[in-house]
Amino acid sequence: MRISANSGSTLPNLYTATATSDSPRMESSDLSQLLRHDTVELSDVVSRELPIGVIEHKPAQMYFNEEIKASLDKVLAGKGPEVREAVDRLIESNLFAANVDYSSEERSALTEAGLTQAKFLADNYMQPEEGSEFLDTIKLLAAVATTRQIDPETGRVSYVELPQKPRGAPEDYVSAGDLMKKYDPESYSKLQEAIVSGGNTGSIHIQFAKKLQQNPDWVKAYREDQDKLMKGLRSTQIDNRFESVNASNINDFVDSMKNQIAGSSLSNKDLILANTLAFARTLGI
């Protein structure tokens, strides 16, 4: 499963937040009875706004899931706006740079520089436990960035899609919208048409719920695929030519990066240097 850089969701969300609680709740319906043996949601992955206080830049959010949003929200709580902006910048400019003219070499170098910037932020602006969690999250996003593909016909950029689970949903949650796309694309196509035309989507949901009951292996196989995907991403190794850069202040960091860039075999050293200086300016230099 992949996520397009300009994709959006059209399926309804059965989880809604109450006015008095941050935890989502499941709306009661006949579907909940049909699906009582498996935790699934008859909706596609939907765009959920980040809680107040977490990073607001929209372009980067399309590559997140709720786990990543919650993790960044947690480690950035109480941090200065310059730290939040630096995190936004390295995600958007280093990991998921929108410039289609960048070469593979340039994208790799930007990713490596982004990982190095993340390490600097973790070492200098976060407590050890926070920094460890932050680096795990950034490394996961960097792994997602390595899956970048371009559709030769449309020019659309896509990345592998992380498993989606609404915040507060149980551990065994599965999105039935994703199941429908994978195992019953005909019903999924009809659902999209019904949504666009204002037709009856409820009957399509119910029919698919019945199919799920008759095909319990769908849920099992889907969970196994998602577990395999996450294990693969988390084990992705990215060689980093800037890994030895280690500094206790931003001036030393910039100087060390300059030396690493100058001594590298990069064909576009100016790009990484400009990126490094932009990162430093974000932090007040």
mmCIF file of C-alpha atoms in Angstrom:
data_model
loop_
_atom_site.group_PDB
_atom_site.id
_atom_site.type_symbol
_atom_site.label_atom_id
_atom_site.label_comp_id
_atom_site.label_asym_id
_atom_site.label_seq_id
_atom_site.Cartn_x
_atom_site.Cartn_y
_atom_site.Cartn_z
ATOM 1 C CA MET A 1 0.000 0.000 0.000
ATOM 2 C CA ARG A 2 1.318 3.433 -0.952
ATOM 3 C CA ILE A 3 0.300 6.966 -0.169
ATOM 4 C CA SER A 4 0.279 9.613 -2.858
ATOM 5 C CA ALA A 5 1.673 13.027 -2.131
ATOM 6 C CA ASN A 6 -1.683 14.565 -2.965
ATOM 7 C CA SER A 7 -3.983 11.814 -1.810
ATOM 8 C CA GLY A 8 -6.978 12.404 0.386
ATOM 9 C CA SER A 9 -9.655 10.367 2.066
ATOM 10 C CA THR A 10 -13.287 10.278 1.117
ATOM 11 C CA LEU A 11 -14.585 7.507 3.362
ATOM 12 C CA PRO A 12 -16.454 8.388 6.540
ATOM 13 C CA ASN A 13 -14.818 7.914 9.941
ATOM 14 C CA LEU A 14 -16.702 5.938 12.561
ATOM 15 C CA TYR A 15 -14.491 7.253 15.344
ATOM 16 C CA THR A 16 -15.430 10.678 16.655
ATOM 17 C CA ALA A 17 -13.973 12.711 19.492
ATOM 18 C CA THR A 18 -16.266 13.738 22.297
ATOM 19 C CA ALA A 19 -16.364 17.310 23.553
ATOM 20 C CA THR A 20 -15.068 16.291 26.958
ATOM 21 C CA SER A 21 -12.444 13.697 26.103
ATOM 22 C CA ASP A 22 -9.450 13.353 23.813
ATOM 23 C CA SER A 23 -10.155 9.650 23.379
ATOM 24 C CA PRO A 24 -12.093 8.571 20.276
ATOM 25 C CA ARG A 25 -15.296 6.610 20.633
ATOM 26 C CA MET A 26 -17.042 4.220 18.262
ATOM 27 C CA GLU A 27 -20.470 5.285 17.093
ATOM 28 C CA SER A 28 -23.014 2.542 17.827
ATOM 29 C CA SER A 29 -24.478 0.840 14.777
ATOM 30 C CA ASP A 30 -25.378 -2.527 13.344
ATOM 31 C CA LEU A 31 -21.883 -2.679 11.909
ATOM 32 C CA SER A 32 -20.372 -2.909 15.362
ATOM 33 C CA GLN A 33 -22.372 -6.089 15.922
ATOM 34 C CA LEU A 34 -21.339 -7.528 12.572
ATOM 35 C CA LEU A 35 -17.687 -6.855 13.362
ATOM 36 C CA ARG A 36 -17.684 -7.637 17.064
ATOM 37 C CA HIS A 37 -15.056 -10.378 16.687
ATOM 38 C CA ASP A 38 -12.460 -8.121 15.059
ATOM 39 C CA THR A 39 -11.448 -4.572 15.677
ATOM 40 C CA VAL A 40 -11.924 -2.924 12.305
ATOM 41 C CA GLU A 41 -13.210 0.388 11.070
ATOM 42 C CA LEU A 42 -15.305 0.791 7.944
ATOM 43 C CA SER A 43 -13.497 3.869 6.766
ATOM 44 C CA ASP A 44 -10.458 4.744 4.766
ATOM 45 C CA VAL A 45 -7.435 6.436 6.281
ATOM 46 C CA VAL A 46 -8.641 9.941 7.028
ATOM 47 C CA SER A 47 -6.738 13.162 7.540
ATOM 48 C CA ARG A 48 -6.911 14.084 11.207
ATOM 49 C CA GLU A 49 -5.648 17.411 12.446
ATOM 50 C CA LEU A 50 -2.830 17.303 14.943
ATOM 51 C CA PRO A 51 -3.695 18.198 18.535
ATOM 52 C CA ILE A 52 -3.183 21.809 19.511
ATOM 53 C CA GLY A 53 0.500 22.525 20.021
ATOM 54 C CA VAL A 54 1.980 19.907 17.718
ATOM 55 C CA ILE A 55 3.709 20.910 14.487
ATOM 56 C CA GLU A 56 1.369 22.606 12.066
ATOM 57 C CA HIS A 57 3.136 22.406 8.688
ATOM 58 C CA LYS A 58 0.717 20.581 6.427
ATOM 59 C CA PRO A 59 2.977 19.052 3.718
ATOM 60 C CA ALA A 60 4.826 16.758 6.129
ATOM 61 C CA GLN A 61 1.671 15.442 7.775
ATOM 62 C CA MET A 62 0.661 13.339 4.790
ATOM 63 C CA TYR A 63 3.486 10.932 5.617
ATOM 64 C CA PHE A 64 2.507 10.585 9.276
ATOM 65 C CA ASN A 65 0.278 8.186 11.123
ATOM 66 C CA GLU A 66 -1.198 8.765 14.580
ATOM 67 C CA GLU A 67 1.765 7.076 16.267
ATOM 68 C CA ILE A 68 4.198 9.521 14.671
ATOM 69 C CA LYS A 69 1.973 12.504 15.411
ATOM 70 C CA ALA A 70 1.668 11.487 19.055
ATOM 71 C CA SER A 71 5.407 10.863 19.350
ATOM 72 C CA LEU A 72 6.349 14.270 17.927
ATOM 73 C CA ASP A 73 3.678 15.923 20.042
ATOM 74 C CA LYS A 74 5.189 14.319 23.119
ATOM 75 C CA VAL A 75 8.879 15.064 22.534
ATOM 76 C CA LEU A 76 8.258 18.623 21.305
ATOM 77 C CA ALA A 77 6.006 19.567 24.209
ATOM 78 C CA GLY A 78 7.499 22.563 25.977
ATOM 79 C CA LYS A 79 10.200 23.097 23.373
ATOM 80 C CA GLY A 80 10.819 26.513 21.864
ATOM 81 C CA PRO A 81 9.254 27.445 18.517
ATOM 82 C CA GLU A 82 12.669 27.341 16.869
ATOM 83 C CA VAL A 83 13.003 23.640 17.727
ATOM 84 C CA ARG A 84 9.581 22.865 16.309
ATOM 85 C CA GLU A 85 10.419 24.805 13.159
ATOM 86 C CA ALA A 86 13.738 22.980 12.819
ATOM 87 C CA VAL A 87 11.925 19.638 13.042
ATOM 88 C CA ASP A 88 9.389 20.759 10.446
ATOM 89 C CA ARG A 89 12.187 21.899 8.174
ATOM 90 C CA LEU A 90 14.223 18.711 8.307
ATOM 91 C CA ILE A 91 11.153 16.571 7.644
ATOM 92 C CA GLU A 92 9.901 18.681 4.753
ATOM 93 C CA SER A 93 13.192 19.841 3.231
ATOM 94 C CA ASN A 94 15.443 16.855 3.926
ATOM 95 C CA LEU A 95 13.310 13.731 4.121
ATOM 96 C CA PHE A 96 10.433 14.616 1.790
ATOM 97 C CA ALA A 97 11.815 17.397 -0.388
ATOM 98 C CA ALA A 98 9.206 18.386 -2.949
ATOM 99 C CA ASN A 99 11.681 19.561 -5.605
ATOM 100 C CA VAL A 100 11.253 17.054 -8.432
ATOM 101 C CA ASP A 101 14.559 18.063 -10.008
ATOM 102 C CA TYR A 102 16.696 16.668 -7.178
ATOM 103 C CA SER A 103 18.793 13.682 -8.199
ATOM 104 C CA SER A 104 18.901 10.448 -6.222
ATOM 105 C CA GLU A 105 22.332 11.463 -4.907
ATOM 106 C CA GLU A 106 21.002 14.813 -3.730
ATOM 107 C CA ARG A 107 18.023 13.207 -2.005
ATOM 108 C CA SER A 108 20.263 10.720 -0.238
ATOM 109 C CA ALA A 109 22.576 13.487 0.949
ATOM 110 C CA LEU A 110 19.619 15.570 2.159
ATOM 111 C CA THR A 111 18.270 12.581 4.090
ATOM 112 C CA GLU A 112 21.659 11.979 5.709
ATOM 113 C CA ALA A 113 21.991 15.657 6.611
ATOM 114 C CA GLY A 114 18.469 15.543 8.058
ATOM 115 C CA LEU A 115 19.345 12.577 10.254
ATOM 116 C CA THR A 116 22.431 14.459 11.455
ATOM 117 C CA GLN A 117 20.359 17.555 12.211
ATOM 118 C CA ALA A 118 17.908 15.380 14.149
ATOM 119 C CA LYS A 119 20.791 13.983 16.195
ATOM 120 C CA PHE A 120 21.950 17.529 17.000
ATOM 121 C CA LEU A 121 18.448 18.474 18.160
ATOM 122 C CA ALA A 122 18.157 15.328 20.281
ATOM 123 C CA ASP A 123 21.545 15.912 21.928
ATOM 124 C CA ASN A 124 21.112 19.613 22.607
ATOM 125 C CA TYR A 125 17.414 20.261 23.091
ATOM 126 C CA MET A 126 15.985 17.055 24.555
ATOM 127 C CA GLN A 127 16.326 14.817 27.555
ATOM 128 C CA PRO A 128 17.935 11.412 26.775
ATOM 129 C CA GLU A 129 14.624 9.526 26.749
ATOM 130 C CA GLU A 130 12.976 12.185 24.607
ATOM 131 C CA GLY A 131 15.924 12.248 22.230
ATOM 132 C CA SER A 132 15.890 8.481 21.799
ATOM 133 C CA GLU A 133 12.178 8.459 20.950
ATOM 134 C CA PHE A 134 12.595 11.431 18.611
ATOM 135 C CA LEU A 135 15.442 9.782 16.705
ATOM 136 C CA ASP A 136 13.464 6.543 16.355
ATOM 137 C CA THR A 137 10.594 8.538 14.841
ATOM 138 C CA ILE A 138 12.816 10.469 12.436
ATOM 139 C CA LYS A 139 14.614 7.285 11.391
ATOM 140 C CA LEU A 140 11.239 5.697 10.637
ATOM 141 C CA LEU A 141 10.271 8.680 8.488
ATOM 142 C CA ALA A 142 13.655 8.498 6.749
ATOM 143 C CA ALA A 143 12.953 4.841 5.958
ATOM 144 C CA VAL A 144 9.599 5.837 4.475
ATOM 145 C CA ALA A 145 11.414 8.458 2.391
ATOM 146 C CA THR A 146 13.567 5.743 0.803
ATOM 147 C CA THR A 147 10.430 4.158 -0.718
ATOM 148 C CA ARG A 148 9.793 7.180 -2.972
ATOM 149 C CA GLN A 149 8.408 6.303 -6.400
ATOM 150 C CA ILE A 150 7.174 8.357 -9.350
ATOM 151 C CA ASP A 151 4.340 7.250 -11.613
ATOM 152 C CA PRO A 152 5.789 7.577 -15.137
ATOM 153 C CA GLU A 153 2.379 8.415 -16.608
ATOM 154 C CA THR A 154 1.086 10.960 -14.108
ATOM 155 C CA GLY A 155 4.323 12.128 -12.510
ATOM 156 C CA ARG A 156 2.743 11.574 -9.109
ATOM 157 C CA VAL A 157 5.098 10.944 -6.216
ATOM 158 C CA SER A 158 4.164 8.244 -3.729
ATOM 159 C CA TYR A 159 5.636 6.621 -0.623
ATOM 160 C CA VAL A 160 4.784 3.475 1.246
ATOM 161 C CA GLU A 161 1.895 4.134 3.594
ATOM 162 C CA LEU A 162 2.321 3.550 7.303
ATOM 163 C CA PRO A 163 -0.399 1.561 9.100
ATOM 164 C CA GLN A 164 -3.131 3.926 10.232
ATOM 165 C CA LYS A 165 -4.814 3.644 13.608
ATOM 166 C CA PRO A 166 -6.882 6.394 15.253
ATOM 167 C CA ARG A 167 -5.436 7.592 18.526
ATOM 168 C CA GLY A 168 -7.028 5.612 21.330
ATOM 169 C CA ALA A 169 -8.027 2.670 19.123
ATOM 170 C CA PRO A 170 -7.191 -0.816 20.472
ATOM 171 C CA GLU A 171 -3.922 -2.524 19.543
ATOM 172 C CA ASP A 172 -5.629 -5.025 17.249
ATOM 173 C CA TYR A 173 -7.356 -2.276 15.254
ATOM 174 C CA VAL A 174 -7.558 -2.752 11.495
ATOM 175 C CA SER A 175 -9.002 -0.268 9.011
ATOM 176 C CA ALA A 176 -11.691 -2.017 7.016
ATOM 177 C CA GLY A 177 -11.321 0.694 4.386
ATOM 178 C CA ASP A 178 -7.819 -0.589 3.706
ATOM 179 C CA LEU A 179 -9.117 -4.151 3.710
ATOM 180 C CA MET A 180 -11.757 -3.192 1.158
ATOM 181 C CA LYS A 181 -9.173 -1.568 -1.129
ATOM 182 C CA LYS A 182 -6.967 -4.642 -0.990
ATOM 183 C CA TYR A 183 -9.422 -7.544 -1.009
ATOM 184 C CA ASP A 184 -12.586 -6.121 -2.578
ATOM 185 C CA PRO A 185 -11.546 -3.325 -4.953
ATOM 186 C CA GLU A 186 -14.846 -3.531 -6.828
ATOM 187 C CA SER A 187 -16.793 -2.635 -3.680
ATOM 188 C CA TYR A 188 -14.271 0.059 -2.874
ATOM 189 C CA SER A 189 -14.733 1.590 -6.326
ATOM 190 C CA LYS A 190 -18.513 1.512 -5.892
ATOM 191 C CA LEU A 191 -18.132 3.168 -2.511
ATOM 192 C CA GLN A 192 -16.119 6.016 -4.020
ATOM 193 C CA GLU A 193 -18.751 6.494 -6.705
ATOM 194 C CA ALA A 194 -21.531 6.482 -4.106
ATOM 195 C CA ILE A 195 -19.743 9.074 -2.010
ATOM 196 C CA VAL A 196 -19.234 11.362 -5.002
ATOM 197 C CA SER A 197 -22.830 10.975 -6.210
ATOM 198 C CA GLY A 198 -24.419 11.063 -2.767
ATOM 199 C CA GLY A 199 -25.616 7.497 -3.096
ATOM 200 C CA ASN A 200 -26.230 4.835 -0.471
ATOM 201 C CA THR A 201 -22.874 4.034 1.131
ATOM 202 C CA GLY A 202 -24.388 2.220 4.111
ATOM 203 C CA SER A 203 -25.418 -0.822 2.113
ATOM 204 C CA ILE A 204 -21.900 -1.138 0.680
ATOM 205 C CA HIS A 205 -20.441 -0.960 4.178
ATOM 206 C CA ILE A 206 -22.800 -3.627 5.459
ATOM 207 C CA GLN A 207 -22.177 -5.957 2.527
ATOM 208 C CA PHE A 208 -18.445 -5.678 3.009
ATOM 209 C CA ALA A 209 -18.803 -6.301 6.734
ATOM 210 C CA LYS A 210 -20.558 -9.540 5.887
ATOM 211 C CA LYS A 211 -17.734 -10.451 3.506
ATOM 212 C CA LEU A 212 -15.269 -9.850 6.320
ATOM 213 C CA GLN A 213 -17.136 -12.308 8.499
ATOM 214 C CA GLN A 214 -16.953 -14.874 5.733
ATOM 215 C CA ASN A 215 -13.244 -14.222 5.124
ATOM 216 C CA PRO A 216 -11.510 -13.937 8.503
ATOM 217 C CA ASP A 217 -8.208 -14.691 6.786
ATOM 218 C CA TRP A 218 -8.318 -11.201 5.248
ATOM 219 C CA VAL A 219 -7.827 -9.564 8.626
ATOM 220 C CA LYS A 220 -5.128 -12.040 9.645
ATOM 221 C CA ALA A 221 -3.196 -11.628 6.394
ATOM 222 C CA TYR A 222 -3.518 -7.854 6.501
ATOM 223 C CA ARG A 223 -2.148 -7.686 10.055
ATOM 224 C CA GLU A 224 0.765 -9.913 9.079
ATOM 225 C CA ASP A 225 1.523 -7.704 6.074
ATOM 226 C CA GLN A 226 1.463 -4.562 8.220
ATOM 227 C CA ASP A 227 3.718 -6.129 10.851
ATOM 228 C CA LYS A 228 6.155 -7.177 8.122
ATOM 229 C CA LEU A 229 6.079 -3.669 6.639
ATOM 230 C CA MET A 230 6.866 -1.989 9.962
ATOM 231 C CA LYS A 231 9.640 -4.438 10.810
ATOM 232 C CA GLY A 232 11.179 -3.805 7.406
ATOM 233 C CA LEU A 233 11.018 -0.027 7.787
ATOM 234 C CA ARG A 234 12.400 -0.048 11.327
ATOM 235 C CA SER A 235 15.299 -2.254 10.249
ATOM 236 C CA THR A 236 16.170 -0.049 7.262
ATOM 237 C CA GLN A 237 19.821 0.967 7.422
ATOM 238 C CA ILE A 238 20.799 4.336 5.950
ATOM 239 C CA ASP A 239 24.514 4.962 5.546
ATOM 240 C CA ASN A 240 25.257 8.495 6.723
ATOM 241 C CA ARG A 241 28.401 10.258 5.515
ATOM 242 C CA PHE A 242 27.779 12.970 8.140
ATOM 243 C CA GLU A 243 27.386 10.575 11.051
ATOM 244 C CA SER A 244 30.636 11.665 12.721
ATOM 245 C CA VAL A 245 29.408 15.271 13.058
ATOM 246 C CA ASN A 246 28.899 15.871 16.773
ATOM 247 C CA ALA A 247 28.770 19.305 18.365
ATOM 248 C CA SER A 248 27.524 20.900 21.554
ATOM 249 C CA ASN A 249 26.493 24.171 19.896
ATOM 250 C CA ILE A 250 25.135 25.234 16.538
ATOM 251 C CA ASN A 251 28.246 27.162 15.467
ATOM 252 C CA ASP A 252 30.471 24.122 15.931
ATOM 253 C CA PHE A 253 27.838 21.980 14.225
ATOM 254 C CA VAL A 254 27.860 24.209 11.141
ATOM 255 C CA ASP A 255 31.666 24.280 11.027
ATOM 256 C CA SER A 256 31.846 20.498 11.325
ATOM 257 C CA MET A 257 29.220 20.045 8.609
ATOM 258 C CA LYS A 258 31.113 22.436 6.336
ATOM 259 C CA ASN A 259 34.245 20.342 6.735
ATOM 260 C CA GLN A 260 32.359 17.107 6.058
ATOM 261 C CA ILE A 261 30.680 18.588 2.991
ATOM 262 C CA ALA A 262 33.964 19.958 1.625
ATOM 263 C CA GLY A 263 35.670 16.587 2.021
ATOM 264 C CA SER A 264 32.820 14.596 0.489
ATOM 265 C CA SER A 265 32.429 13.403 -3.088
ATOM 266 C CA LEU A 266 29.057 15.153 -3.494
ATOM 267 C CA SER A 267 28.470 16.657 -6.917
ATOM 268 C CA ASN A 268 26.243 19.387 -5.446
ATOM 269 C CA LYS A 269 27.908 20.486 -2.239
ATOM 270 C CA ASP A 270 26.185 23.873 -2.366
ATOM 271 C CA LEU A 271 22.793 22.243 -1.853
ATOM 272 C CA ILE A 272 23.766 20.550 1.419
ATOM 273 C CA LEU A 273 25.668 23.604 2.615
ATOM 274 C CA ALA A 274 22.645 25.838 1.973
ATOM 275 C CA ASN A 275 20.432 23.318 3.765
ATOM 276 C CA THR A 276 22.780 23.270 6.760
ATOM 277 C CA LEU A 277 22.874 27.072 6.963
ATOM 278 C CA ALA A 278 19.065 27.233 6.751
ATOM 279 C CA PHE A 279 18.870 24.769 9.659
ATOM 280 C CA ALA A 280 21.254 26.971 11.666
ATOM 281 C CA ARG A 281 19.244 30.099 10.914
ATOM 282 C CA THR A 282 16.113 28.351 12.149
ATOM 283 C CA LEU A 283 17.849 27.839 15.490
ATOM 284 C CA GLY A 284 18.817 31.503 15.695
ATOM 285 C CA ILE A 285 22.224 31.694 14.009
#
